[in-house]
Amino acid sequence: MESDYDELDRQLVHALQIDGRAPFSTIAGVLGVSDRTIARRYARLRSTGAVRVLGGVDPTALGAVVWFLRVRCAPAAALPVAEALARRPDTSWVSVTSGGTEITCAVRAENEADSEALLLAKLPRTPRVEGVTAHSVLHTFYGGPDSLIARLGPLEEEAIERLRPPAVPHRPGLIRLDDGDRTLLAALAVDGRTGFEQLAALTGWSPTTVRRRMRELRERGLLYWDIDVDWSLFGVGTRTLLWLSVTPAQLAETGQALAEHPQVAFAAATTGPTNLYASVVCANQRELYRYLTTRVAALPAITHIETAPVIKTIKQAGNQR
């Protein structure tokens, strides 16, 4: 079937991955088209849900813990349980996998009490939940500000350099949020390109204060620009979750090697029954088979692998579908 997208669409998405808040005039100048064309293309892509620029949040900058949960359900119960999880403000990437009887999701726990309440009280008592496996994220090898679009995008290095924004200096240490910060982050989580004037109206701050606070949040590593994309735009469609067991002495080396694979959208070391997790994106099942039997098979420290094809994504990048 012929794609609904063309090369300019892919170039635009790649440009937004480089700088999610780049002015349309800047993108247009690099791509050699008019401002109006870029604005029209982005409006079309966003209105159809093909692309959204979002303000992503790294919970570890707040001292929070991220859990990957594998929730096993009774037959026919996975979808309603997944939708209930997706409505929670502390979840992201809620997917139905493994023949429709398992849910995988990422959960942010602000403190030990939150983790205990979710893992020991709330989920186990949910009707038709048969079991929960929890994996705490220890280290992220690839994901967050990194994006698979950087590997799939069509722009040449010269165009990438012209679009690349100045580096944001890193300021170490945890950060505390007030109500204004939470309002700001909530607005950016819906639309990362929301204008400063609109953000000022929402927060009660001045546009100058909004601009300054956004920069501070980025310097502390809390805020980054994320892209929610229809992967068929880049000719890929099958997302599969990998749960891998790796010899502990070679976990860091193996995780880094896995993170360099062009199929990998996210990779992290975790606690739990397995110690390495990855989300991979392939064009189809044949390509997935080839990837598993070549690139993954070539990593000698992997002692066990479990694959879980994603059947349906309920919530992606923190936004319910």
PDB file of C-alpha atoms in Angstrom:
ATOM      1  CA  MET A   1       0.000   0.000   0.000  1.00  0.00           C
ATOM      2  CA  GLU A   2       1.324   3.450  -0.908  1.00  0.00           C
ATOM      3  CA  SER A   3       2.414   5.602   2.003  1.00  0.00           C
ATOM      4  CA  ASP A   4       0.406   8.683   2.932  1.00  0.00           C
ATOM      5  CA  TYR A   5       3.676  10.489   3.694  1.00  0.00           C
ATOM      6  CA  ASP A   6       6.434  11.878   1.494  1.00  0.00           C
ATOM      7  CA  GLU A   7      10.073  12.907   1.874  1.00  0.00           C
ATOM      8  CA  LEU A   8       9.244  16.443   3.033  1.00  0.00           C
ATOM      9  CA  ASP A   9       7.113  14.999   5.825  1.00  0.00           C
ATOM     10  CA  ARG A  10      10.044  12.860   6.966  1.00  0.00           C
ATOM     11  CA  GLN A  11      12.446  15.795   6.713  1.00  0.00           C
ATOM     12  CA  LEU A  12      10.114  17.942   8.823  1.00  0.00           C
ATOM     13  CA  VAL A  13       9.796  15.277  11.525  1.00  0.00           C
ATOM     14  CA  HIS A  14      13.566  14.803  11.579  1.00  0.00           C
ATOM     15  CA  ALA A  15      13.996  18.579  11.952  1.00  0.00           C
ATOM     16  CA  LEU A  16      11.581  18.610  14.893  1.00  0.00           C
ATOM     17  CA  GLN A  17      13.480  15.746  16.509  1.00  0.00           C
ATOM     18  CA  ILE A  18      16.613  17.885  16.397  1.00  0.00           C
ATOM     19  CA  ASP A  19      14.837  20.918  17.875  1.00  0.00           C
ATOM     20  CA  GLY A  20      11.199  20.462  18.837  1.00  0.00           C
ATOM     21  CA  ARG A  21      10.625  24.202  19.216  1.00  0.00           C
ATOM     22  CA  ALA A  22      12.534  25.365  16.151  1.00  0.00           C
ATOM     23  CA  PRO A  23      10.655  28.202  14.362  1.00  0.00           C
ATOM     24  CA  PHE A  24       8.966  27.133  11.141  1.00  0.00           C
ATOM     25  CA  SER A  25      10.974  29.838   9.364  1.00  0.00           C
ATOM     26  CA  THR A  26      14.239  28.173  10.459  1.00  0.00           C
ATOM     27  CA  ILE A  27      13.076  24.725   9.341  1.00  0.00           C
ATOM     28  CA  ALA A  28      11.802  26.136   6.060  1.00  0.00           C
ATOM     29  CA  GLY A  29      15.135  27.806   5.361  1.00  0.00           C
ATOM     30  CA  VAL A  30      17.046  24.569   5.901  1.00  0.00           C
ATOM     31  CA  LEU A  31      14.619  22.444   3.877  1.00  0.00           C
ATOM     32  CA  GLY A  32      14.365  24.966   1.047  1.00  0.00           C
ATOM     33  CA  VAL A  33      10.606  25.553   1.134  1.00  0.00           C
ATOM     34  CA  SER A  34       8.337  28.338   2.327  1.00  0.00           C
ATOM     35  CA  ASP A  35       7.331  28.989   5.947  1.00  0.00           C
ATOM     36  CA  ARG A  36       3.738  28.477   4.909  1.00  0.00           C
ATOM     37  CA  THR A  37       4.474  25.032   3.497  1.00  0.00           C
ATOM     38  CA  ILE A  38       6.127  23.898   6.738  1.00  0.00           C
ATOM     39  CA  ALA A  39       3.305  25.302   8.877  1.00  0.00           C
ATOM     40  CA  ARG A  40       0.709  23.591   6.686  1.00  0.00           C
ATOM     41  CA  ARG A  41       2.564  20.277   6.718  1.00  0.00           C
ATOM     42  CA  TYR A  42       2.974  20.315  10.497  1.00  0.00           C
ATOM     43  CA  ALA A  43      -0.690  21.196  11.037  1.00  0.00           C
ATOM     44  CA  ARG A  44      -1.750  18.271   8.844  1.00  0.00           C
ATOM     45  CA  LEU A  45       0.596  15.798  10.516  1.00  0.00           C
ATOM     46  CA  ARG A  46      -0.421  16.906  14.003  1.00  0.00           C
ATOM     47  CA  SER A  47      -4.158  16.929  13.283  1.00  0.00           C
ATOM     48  CA  THR A  48      -4.022  13.318  12.097  1.00  0.00           C
ATOM     49  CA  GLY A  49      -1.931  12.205  15.086  1.00  0.00           C
ATOM     50  CA  ALA A  50       1.061  11.346  12.890  1.00  0.00           C
ATOM     51  CA  VAL A  51       3.399  13.674  14.797  1.00  0.00           C
ATOM     52  CA  ARG A  52       3.322  15.552  18.067  1.00  0.00           C
ATOM     53  CA  VAL A  53       6.087  17.509  19.775  1.00  0.00           C
ATOM     54  CA  LEU A  54       5.855  16.914  23.511  1.00  0.00           C
ATOM     55  CA  GLY A  55       7.648  18.167  26.567  1.00  0.00           C
ATOM     56  CA  GLY A  56       9.118  15.001  28.076  1.00  0.00           C
ATOM     57  CA  VAL A  57      10.053  14.706  31.744  1.00  0.00           C
ATOM     58  CA  ASP A  58      12.896  12.632  33.182  1.00  0.00           C
ATOM     59  CA  PRO A  59      11.514  11.506  36.563  1.00  0.00           C
ATOM     60  CA  THR A  60      14.969  10.687  37.912  1.00  0.00           C
ATOM     61  CA  ALA A  61      15.716  14.435  38.028  1.00  0.00           C
ATOM     62  CA  LEU A  62      13.037  14.582  40.740  1.00  0.00           C
ATOM     63  CA  GLY A  63      14.430  11.599  42.599  1.00  0.00           C
ATOM     64  CA  ALA A  64      11.561   9.418  41.353  1.00  0.00           C
ATOM     65  CA  VAL A  65      11.815   5.738  40.452  1.00  0.00           C
ATOM     66  CA  VAL A  66      10.573   4.372  37.130  1.00  0.00           C
ATOM     67  CA  TRP A  67       9.071   0.878  37.099  1.00  0.00           C
ATOM     68  CA  PHE A  68       8.261  -1.312  34.135  1.00  0.00           C
ATOM     69  CA  LEU A  69       5.295  -3.473  35.061  1.00  0.00           C
ATOM     70  CA  ARG A  70       4.173  -6.678  33.367  1.00  0.00           C
ATOM     71  CA  VAL A  71       0.561  -7.189  34.392  1.00  0.00           C
ATOM     72  CA  ARG A  72      -0.955 -10.583  33.574  1.00  0.00           C
ATOM     73  CA  CYS A  73      -4.729 -10.599  33.195  1.00  0.00           C
ATOM     74  CA  ALA A  74      -7.563 -13.034  32.787  1.00  0.00           C
ATOM     75  CA  PRO A  75      -8.711 -13.521  29.169  1.00  0.00           C
ATOM     76  CA  ALA A  76     -10.623 -10.497  27.829  1.00  0.00           C
ATOM     77  CA  ALA A  77      -9.635  -8.386  30.856  1.00  0.00           C
ATOM     78  CA  ALA A  78      -6.409  -6.875  29.488  1.00  0.00           C
ATOM     79  CA  LEU A  79      -8.002  -4.030  27.537  1.00  0.00           C
ATOM     80  CA  PRO A  80     -10.152  -2.563  30.349  1.00  0.00           C
ATOM     81  CA  VAL A  81      -7.281  -2.929  32.843  1.00  0.00           C
ATOM     82  CA  ALA A  82      -4.900  -1.272  30.362  1.00  0.00           C
ATOM     83  CA  GLU A  83      -7.324   1.608  29.835  1.00  0.00           C
ATOM     84  CA  ALA A  84      -7.618   2.059  33.599  1.00  0.00           C
ATOM     85  CA  LEU A  85      -3.832   2.161  33.909  1.00  0.00           C
ATOM     86  CA  ALA A  86      -3.623   4.652  31.031  1.00  0.00           C
ATOM     87  CA  ARG A  87      -5.907   7.048  32.912  1.00  0.00           C
ATOM     88  CA  ARG A  88      -3.441   7.227  35.784  1.00  0.00           C
ATOM     89  CA  PRO A  89      -1.258  10.374  35.622  1.00  0.00           C
ATOM     90  CA  ASP A  90       1.830   8.421  36.710  1.00  0.00           C
ATOM     91  CA  THR A  91       1.818   5.932  33.793  1.00  0.00           C
ATOM     92  CA  SER A  92       3.241   6.046  30.288  1.00  0.00           C
ATOM     93  CA  TRP A  93       3.728   3.602  27.430  1.00  0.00           C
ATOM     94  CA  VAL A  94       0.795   1.365  28.290  1.00  0.00           C
ATOM     95  CA  SER A  95       0.677  -1.513  25.801  1.00  0.00           C
ATOM     96  CA  VAL A  96      -1.179  -4.793  25.413  1.00  0.00           C
ATOM     97  CA  THR A  97       1.235  -7.603  24.514  1.00  0.00           C
ATOM     98  CA  SER A  98       1.680 -11.379  24.485  1.00  0.00           C
ATOM     99  CA  GLY A  99      -1.510 -12.524  22.812  1.00  0.00           C
ATOM    100  CA  GLY A 100      -3.669  -9.977  24.590  1.00  0.00           C
ATOM    101  CA  THR A 101      -3.291 -11.345  28.123  1.00  0.00           C
ATOM    102  CA  GLU A 102      -0.470  -9.110  29.356  1.00  0.00           C
ATOM    103  CA  ILE A 103      -0.067  -5.364  29.826  1.00  0.00           C
ATOM    104  CA  THR A 104       3.287  -3.621  29.909  1.00  0.00           C
ATOM    105  CA  CYS A 105       3.531  -0.089  31.229  1.00  0.00           C
ATOM    106  CA  ALA A 106       5.985   2.381  32.698  1.00  0.00           C
ATOM    107  CA  VAL A 107       5.037   3.859  36.076  1.00  0.00           C
ATOM    108  CA  ARG A 108       6.660   6.775  37.863  1.00  0.00           C
ATOM    109  CA  ALA A 109       6.802   6.451  41.656  1.00  0.00           C
ATOM    110  CA  GLU A 110       7.717   9.663  43.467  1.00  0.00           C
ATOM    111  CA  ASN A 111       8.793   7.818  46.627  1.00  0.00           C
ATOM    112  CA  GLU A 112       8.902   4.419  48.319  1.00  0.00           C
ATOM    113  CA  ALA A 113       5.355   4.833  49.627  1.00  0.00           C
ATOM    114  CA  ASP A 114       4.023   5.277  46.076  1.00  0.00           C
ATOM    115  CA  SER A 115       5.881   2.166  44.912  1.00  0.00           C
ATOM    116  CA  GLU A 116       4.580   0.143  47.840  1.00  0.00           C
ATOM    117  CA  ALA A 117       0.986   1.295  47.362  1.00  0.00           C
ATOM    118  CA  LEU A 118       0.955   0.454  43.656  1.00  0.00           C
ATOM    119  CA  LEU A 119       2.876  -2.819  43.727  1.00  0.00           C
ATOM    120  CA  LEU A 120       1.640  -4.309  47.005  1.00  0.00           C
ATOM    121  CA  ALA A 121      -1.880  -2.918  47.355  1.00  0.00           C
ATOM    122  CA  LYS A 122      -3.566  -1.409  44.312  1.00  0.00           C
ATOM    123  CA  LEU A 123      -2.648  -3.660  41.387  1.00  0.00           C
ATOM    124  CA  PRO A 124      -2.771  -7.057  43.114  1.00  0.00           C
ATOM    125  CA  ARG A 125      -6.287  -6.278  44.329  1.00  0.00           C
ATOM    126  CA  THR A 126      -7.549  -5.180  40.919  1.00  0.00           C
ATOM    127  CA  PRO A 127     -10.211  -7.640  39.713  1.00  0.00           C
ATOM    128  CA  ARG A 128      -9.007 -10.062  37.009  1.00  0.00           C
ATOM    129  CA  VAL A 129      -5.313  -9.210  37.505  1.00  0.00           C
ATOM    130  CA  GLU A 130      -3.582 -12.561  37.903  1.00  0.00           C
ATOM    131  CA  GLY A 131      -0.033 -11.413  38.585  1.00  0.00           C
ATOM    132  CA  VAL A 132       2.417  -8.512  38.392  1.00  0.00           C
ATOM    133  CA  THR A 133       6.142  -8.548  37.616  1.00  0.00           C
ATOM    134  CA  ALA A 134       7.991  -5.321  38.447  1.00  0.00           C
ATOM    135  CA  HIS A 135      11.284  -4.130  36.977  1.00  0.00           C
ATOM    136  CA  SER A 136      12.858  -0.980  38.403  1.00  0.00           C
ATOM    137  CA  VAL A 137      14.912   1.006  35.876  1.00  0.00           C
ATOM    138  CA  LEU A 138      18.513   1.232  37.065  1.00  0.00           C
ATOM    139  CA  HIS A 139      20.195   2.817  34.056  1.00  0.00           C
ATOM    140  CA  THR A 140      18.991   3.977  30.640  1.00  0.00           C
ATOM    141  CA  PHE A 141      21.289   3.157  27.739  1.00  0.00           C
ATOM    142  CA  TYR A 142      19.103   4.715  25.028  1.00  0.00           C
ATOM    143  CA  GLY A 143      15.826   6.643  25.147  1.00  0.00           C
ATOM    144  CA  GLY A 144      14.376   9.812  26.635  1.00  0.00           C
ATOM    145  CA  PRO A 145      16.033  12.712  24.765  1.00  0.00           C
ATOM    146  CA  ASP A 146      17.550  10.176  22.348  1.00  0.00           C
ATOM    147  CA  SER A 147      15.198   9.152  19.569  1.00  0.00           C
ATOM    148  CA  LEU A 148      15.041   6.499  16.891  1.00  0.00           C
ATOM    149  CA  ILE A 149      14.125   9.301  14.474  1.00  0.00           C
ATOM    150  CA  ALA A 150      17.746  10.477  14.636  1.00  0.00           C
ATOM    151  CA  ARG A 151      18.724   7.135  13.078  1.00  0.00           C
ATOM    152  CA  LEU A 152      15.892   6.912  10.559  1.00  0.00           C
ATOM    153  CA  GLY A 153      15.619  10.559   9.512  1.00  0.00           C
ATOM    154  CA  PRO A 154      16.686  11.590   6.000  1.00  0.00           C
ATOM    155  CA  LEU A 155      18.528  14.864   6.734  1.00  0.00           C
ATOM    156  CA  GLU A 156      22.197  15.180   5.856  1.00  0.00           C
ATOM    157  CA  GLU A 157      24.763  16.224   8.455  1.00  0.00           C
ATOM    158  CA  GLU A 158      24.978  19.804   7.125  1.00  0.00           C
ATOM    159  CA  ALA A 159      21.223  20.314   7.603  1.00  0.00           C
ATOM    160  CA  ILE A 160      21.368  18.684  11.037  1.00  0.00           C
ATOM    161  CA  GLU A 161      24.090  21.081  12.169  1.00  0.00           C
ATOM    162  CA  ARG A 162      22.115  24.097  10.924  1.00  0.00           C
ATOM    163  CA  LEU A 163      19.087  22.961  12.925  1.00  0.00           C
ATOM    164  CA  ARG A 164      20.917  21.856  16.065  1.00  0.00           C
ATOM    165  CA  PRO A 165      20.206  24.289  18.947  1.00  0.00           C
ATOM    166  CA  PRO A 166      22.985  25.482  21.263  1.00  0.00           C
ATOM    167  CA  ALA A 167      23.870  22.882  23.879  1.00  0.00           C
ATOM    168  CA  VAL A 168      22.160  23.330  27.230  1.00  0.00           C
ATOM    169  CA  PRO A 169      24.662  23.261  30.112  1.00  0.00           C
ATOM    170  CA  HIS A 170      23.958  20.586  32.680  1.00  0.00           C
ATOM    171  CA  ARG A 171      23.351  21.634  36.287  1.00  0.00           C
ATOM    172  CA  PRO A 172      23.534  18.615  38.622  1.00  0.00           C
ATOM    173  CA  GLY A 173      21.267  18.048  41.601  1.00  0.00           C
ATOM    174  CA  LEU A 174      17.614  17.307  42.228  1.00  0.00           C
ATOM    175  CA  ILE A 175      15.001  19.937  41.456  1.00  0.00           C
ATOM    176  CA  ARG A 176      11.825  20.852  43.332  1.00  0.00           C
ATOM    177  CA  LEU A 177       8.657  21.808  41.478  1.00  0.00           C
ATOM    178  CA  ASP A 178       5.965  24.284  42.497  1.00  0.00           C
ATOM    179  CA  ASP A 179       2.409  24.586  41.170  1.00  0.00           C
ATOM    180  CA  GLY A 180       3.524  26.865  38.351  1.00  0.00           C
ATOM    181  CA  ASP A 181       6.127  24.331  37.216  1.00  0.00           C
ATOM    182  CA  ARG A 182       3.542  21.553  37.216  1.00  0.00           C
ATOM    183  CA  THR A 183       1.136  23.667  35.157  1.00  0.00           C
ATOM    184  CA  LEU A 184       3.934  24.468  32.722  1.00  0.00           C
ATOM    185  CA  LEU A 185       5.004  20.834  32.356  1.00  0.00           C
ATOM    186  CA  ALA A 186       1.400  19.655  31.964  1.00  0.00           C
ATOM    187  CA  ALA A 187       0.848  22.108  29.103  1.00  0.00           C
ATOM    188  CA  LEU A 188       4.089  21.123  27.370  1.00  0.00           C
ATOM    189  CA  ALA A 189       3.222  17.424  27.754  1.00  0.00           C
ATOM    190  CA  VAL A 190       0.191  18.079  25.555  1.00  0.00           C
ATOM    191  CA  ASP A 191       1.950  20.353  23.044  1.00  0.00           C
ATOM    192  CA  GLY A 192       5.660  21.022  23.310  1.00  0.00           C
ATOM    193  CA  ARG A 193       5.352  23.906  20.845  1.00  0.00           C
ATOM    194  CA  THR A 194       2.883  25.906  22.950  1.00  0.00           C
ATOM    195  CA  GLY A 195       3.845  29.583  22.694  1.00  0.00           C
ATOM    196  CA  PHE A 196       5.363  31.586  25.542  1.00  0.00           C
ATOM    197  CA  GLU A 197       2.376  33.943  25.717  1.00  0.00           C
ATOM    198  CA  GLN A 198      -0.059  31.050  26.144  1.00  0.00           C
ATOM    199  CA  LEU A 199       2.183  29.379  28.721  1.00  0.00           C
ATOM    200  CA  ALA A 200       2.389  32.685  30.587  1.00  0.00           C
ATOM    201  CA  ALA A 201      -1.406  32.901  30.702  1.00  0.00           C
ATOM    202  CA  LEU A 202      -1.640  29.365  32.061  1.00  0.00           C
ATOM    203  CA  THR A 203       1.032  29.748  34.738  1.00  0.00           C
ATOM    204  CA  GLY A 204       0.403  33.356  35.748  1.00  0.00           C
ATOM    205  CA  TRP A 205       4.040  34.154  34.991  1.00  0.00           C
ATOM    206  CA  SER A 206       5.442  36.586  32.468  1.00  0.00           C
ATOM    207  CA  PRO A 207       6.684  35.220  29.116  1.00  0.00           C
ATOM    208  CA  THR A 208      10.225  36.070  30.224  1.00  0.00           C
ATOM    209  CA  THR A 209       9.773  34.019  33.403  1.00  0.00           C
ATOM    210  CA  VAL A 210       8.356  31.116  31.404  1.00  0.00           C
ATOM    211  CA  ARG A 211      11.329  31.182  29.057  1.00  0.00           C
ATOM    212  CA  ARG A 212      13.786  31.318  31.947  1.00  0.00           C
ATOM    213  CA  ARG A 213      12.105  28.530  33.890  1.00  0.00           C
ATOM    214  CA  MET A 214      11.970  26.264  30.841  1.00  0.00           C
ATOM    215  CA  ARG A 215      15.695  26.754  30.412  1.00  0.00           C
ATOM    216  CA  GLU A 216      16.320  25.964  34.095  1.00  0.00           C
ATOM    217  CA  LEU A 217      14.244  22.789  33.875  1.00  0.00           C
ATOM    218  CA  ARG A 218      16.221  21.707  30.829  1.00  0.00           C
ATOM    219  CA  GLU A 219      19.565  22.503  32.471  1.00  0.00           C
ATOM    220  CA  ARG A 220      18.605  20.295  35.413  1.00  0.00           C
ATOM    221  CA  GLY A 221      17.844  17.437  33.015  1.00  0.00           C
ATOM    222  CA  LEU A 222      14.142  17.338  33.856  1.00  0.00           C
ATOM    223  CA  LEU A 223      12.610  18.713  30.640  1.00  0.00           C
ATOM    224  CA  TYR A 224      13.440  17.562  27.126  1.00  0.00           C
ATOM    225  CA  TRP A 225      11.679  17.594  23.751  1.00  0.00           C
ATOM    226  CA  ASP A 226      10.125  14.312  22.689  1.00  0.00           C
ATOM    227  CA  ILE A 227       8.421  13.263  19.441  1.00  0.00           C
ATOM    228  CA  ASP A 228       5.338  11.052  19.331  1.00  0.00           C
ATOM    229  CA  VAL A 229       5.277   9.694  15.786  1.00  0.00           C
ATOM    230  CA  ASP A 230       3.388   7.264  13.579  1.00  0.00           C
ATOM    231  CA  TRP A 231       6.279   4.926  12.776  1.00  0.00           C
ATOM    232  CA  SER A 232       4.785   4.009   9.413  1.00  0.00           C
ATOM    233  CA  LEU A 233       6.009   7.452   8.354  1.00  0.00           C
ATOM    234  CA  PHE A 234       9.497   5.923   8.364  1.00  0.00           C
ATOM    235  CA  GLY A 235       8.426   2.563   6.987  1.00  0.00           C
ATOM    236  CA  VAL A 236       8.466   0.669  10.279  1.00  0.00           C
ATOM    237  CA  GLY A 237       5.525  -0.796  12.116  1.00  0.00           C
ATOM    238  CA  THR A 238       6.212  -3.782  14.372  1.00  0.00           C
ATOM    239  CA  ARG A 239       7.147  -2.854  17.967  1.00  0.00           C
ATOM    240  CA  THR A 240       8.418  -5.676  20.134  1.00  0.00           C
ATOM    241  CA  LEU A 241       9.531  -5.669  23.762  1.00  0.00           C
ATOM    242  CA  LEU A 242      12.604  -7.705  24.663  1.00  0.00           C
ATOM    243  CA  TRP A 243      13.275  -8.990  28.185  1.00  0.00           C
ATOM    244  CA  LEU A 244      16.851 -10.244  28.333  1.00  0.00           C
ATOM    245  CA  SER A 245      19.013 -11.959  30.936  1.00  0.00           C
ATOM    246  CA  VAL A 246      22.665 -10.936  30.757  1.00  0.00           C
ATOM    247  CA  THR A 247      25.729 -12.016  32.719  1.00  0.00           C
ATOM    248  CA  PRO A 248      26.054  -9.252  35.361  1.00  0.00           C
ATOM    249  CA  ALA A 249      29.734  -8.631  34.659  1.00  0.00           C
ATOM    250  CA  GLN A 250      28.871  -7.814  31.042  1.00  0.00           C
ATOM    251  CA  LEU A 251      25.587  -5.972  31.559  1.00  0.00           C
ATOM    252  CA  ALA A 252      26.976  -2.485  30.879  1.00  0.00           C
ATOM    253  CA  GLU A 253      28.871  -3.595  27.774  1.00  0.00           C
ATOM    254  CA  THR A 254      25.911  -5.526  26.404  1.00  0.00           C
ATOM    255  CA  GLY A 255      23.429  -2.724  27.152  1.00  0.00           C
ATOM    256  CA  GLN A 256      25.593  -0.190  25.356  1.00  0.00           C
ATOM    257  CA  ALA A 257      26.046  -2.483  22.359  1.00  0.00           C
ATOM    258  CA  LEU A 258      22.286  -3.072  22.181  1.00  0.00           C
ATOM    259  CA  ALA A 259      21.656   0.684  22.373  1.00  0.00           C
ATOM    260  CA  GLU A 260      23.686   1.197  19.207  1.00  0.00           C
ATOM    261  CA  HIS A 261      21.454  -1.078  17.126  1.00  0.00           C
ATOM    262  CA  PRO A 262      19.354   0.978  14.675  1.00  0.00           C
ATOM    263  CA  GLN A 263      16.242  -1.032  15.584  1.00  0.00           C
ATOM    264  CA  VAL A 264      16.378  -0.051  19.284  1.00  0.00           C
ATOM    265  CA  ALA A 265      14.082   2.755  20.443  1.00  0.00           C
ATOM    266  CA  PHE A 266      14.761   2.263  24.164  1.00  0.00           C
ATOM    267  CA  ALA A 267      17.158   0.170  26.241  1.00  0.00           C
ATOM    268  CA  ALA A 268      17.701   0.031  30.005  1.00  0.00           C
ATOM    269  CA  ALA A 269      19.184  -2.081  32.781  1.00  0.00           C
ATOM    270  CA  THR A 270      16.552  -3.181  35.286  1.00  0.00           C
ATOM    271  CA  THR A 271      15.937  -5.172  38.421  1.00  0.00           C
ATOM    272  CA  GLY A 272      13.650  -8.200  38.310  1.00  0.00           C
ATOM    273  CA  PRO A 273      13.626 -11.656  36.717  1.00  0.00           C
ATOM    274  CA  THR A 274      15.537 -10.249  33.721  1.00  0.00           C
ATOM    275  CA  ASN A 275      18.101  -7.450  33.871  1.00  0.00           C
ATOM    276  CA  LEU A 276      18.037  -5.827  30.419  1.00  0.00           C
ATOM    277  CA  TYR A 277      14.986  -4.426  28.632  1.00  0.00           C
ATOM    278  CA  ALA A 278      14.644  -3.075  25.105  1.00  0.00           C
ATOM    279  CA  SER A 279      11.903  -1.801  22.839  1.00  0.00           C
ATOM    280  CA  VAL A 280      12.681  -2.501  19.190  1.00  0.00           C
ATOM    281  CA  VAL A 281      10.948  -1.346  16.029  1.00  0.00           C
ATOM    282  CA  CYS A 282      11.075  -3.337  12.795  1.00  0.00           C
ATOM    283  CA  ALA A 283       9.309  -3.064   9.455  1.00  0.00           C
ATOM    284  CA  ASN A 284       7.670  -6.489   9.796  1.00  0.00           C
ATOM    285  CA  GLN A 285       7.982  -9.919  11.406  1.00  0.00           C
ATOM    286  CA  ARG A 286      10.534 -11.084   8.868  1.00  0.00           C
ATOM    287  CA  GLU A 287      12.833  -8.189   9.729  1.00  0.00           C
ATOM    288  CA  LEU A 288      12.305  -8.860  13.453  1.00  0.00           C
ATOM    289  CA  TYR A 289      13.356 -12.506  12.953  1.00  0.00           C
ATOM    290  CA  ARG A 290      16.445 -11.387  11.055  1.00  0.00           C
ATOM    291  CA  TYR A 291      17.332  -8.901  13.790  1.00  0.00           C
ATOM    292  CA  LEU A 292      16.933 -11.440  16.609  1.00  0.00           C
ATOM    293  CA  THR A 293      18.948 -14.128  14.833  1.00  0.00           C
ATOM    294  CA  THR A 294      21.805 -11.835  13.780  1.00  0.00           C
ATOM    295  CA  ARG A 295      22.404  -8.682  15.826  1.00  0.00           C
ATOM    296  CA  VAL A 296      20.931  -9.901  19.127  1.00  0.00           C
ATOM    297  CA  ALA A 297      22.307 -13.422  18.715  1.00  0.00           C
ATOM    298  CA  ALA A 298      25.790 -11.957  18.281  1.00  0.00           C
ATOM    299  CA  LEU A 299      25.796 -10.573  21.850  1.00  0.00           C
ATOM    300  CA  PRO A 300      27.535 -13.412  23.745  1.00  0.00           C
ATOM    301  CA  ALA A 301      26.566 -12.418  27.311  1.00  0.00           C
ATOM    302  CA  ILE A 302      22.806 -12.853  26.695  1.00  0.00           C
ATOM    303  CA  THR A 303      21.695 -16.099  28.341  1.00  0.00           C
ATOM    304  CA  HIS A 304      17.927 -15.803  27.871  1.00  0.00           C
ATOM    305  CA  ILE A 305      15.547 -13.714  25.784  1.00  0.00           C
ATOM    306  CA  GLU A 306      11.786 -13.301  25.861  1.00  0.00           C
ATOM    307  CA  THR A 307       9.946 -11.419  23.132  1.00  0.00           C
ATOM    308  CA  ALA A 308       6.579  -9.719  23.594  1.00  0.00           C
ATOM    309  CA  PRO A 309       5.051  -8.243  20.423  1.00  0.00           C
ATOM    310  CA  VAL A 310       2.940  -5.144  21.050  1.00  0.00           C
ATOM    311  CA  ILE A 311      -0.630  -5.791  19.928  1.00  0.00           C
ATOM    312  CA  LYS A 312      -2.133  -2.443  20.871  1.00  0.00           C
ATOM    313  CA  THR A 313      -0.723   0.772  22.335  1.00  0.00           C
ATOM    314  CA  ILE A 314      -3.120   2.439  24.755  1.00  0.00           C
ATOM    315  CA  LYS A 315      -0.893   5.268  25.967  1.00  0.00           C
ATOM    316  CA  GLN A 316       2.252   6.547  24.319  1.00  0.00           C
ATOM    317  CA  ALA A 317       4.760   9.159  25.489  1.00  0.00           C
ATOM    318  CA  GLY A 318       2.473   9.890  28.437  1.00  0.00           C
ATOM    319  CA  ASN A 319      -0.608  10.570  26.280  1.00  0.00           C
ATOM    320  CA  GLN A 320      -3.611   8.264  25.959  1.00  0.00           C
ATOM    321  CA  ARG A 321      -4.584   7.199  22.465  1.00  0.00           C
TER     322      ARG A 321
END
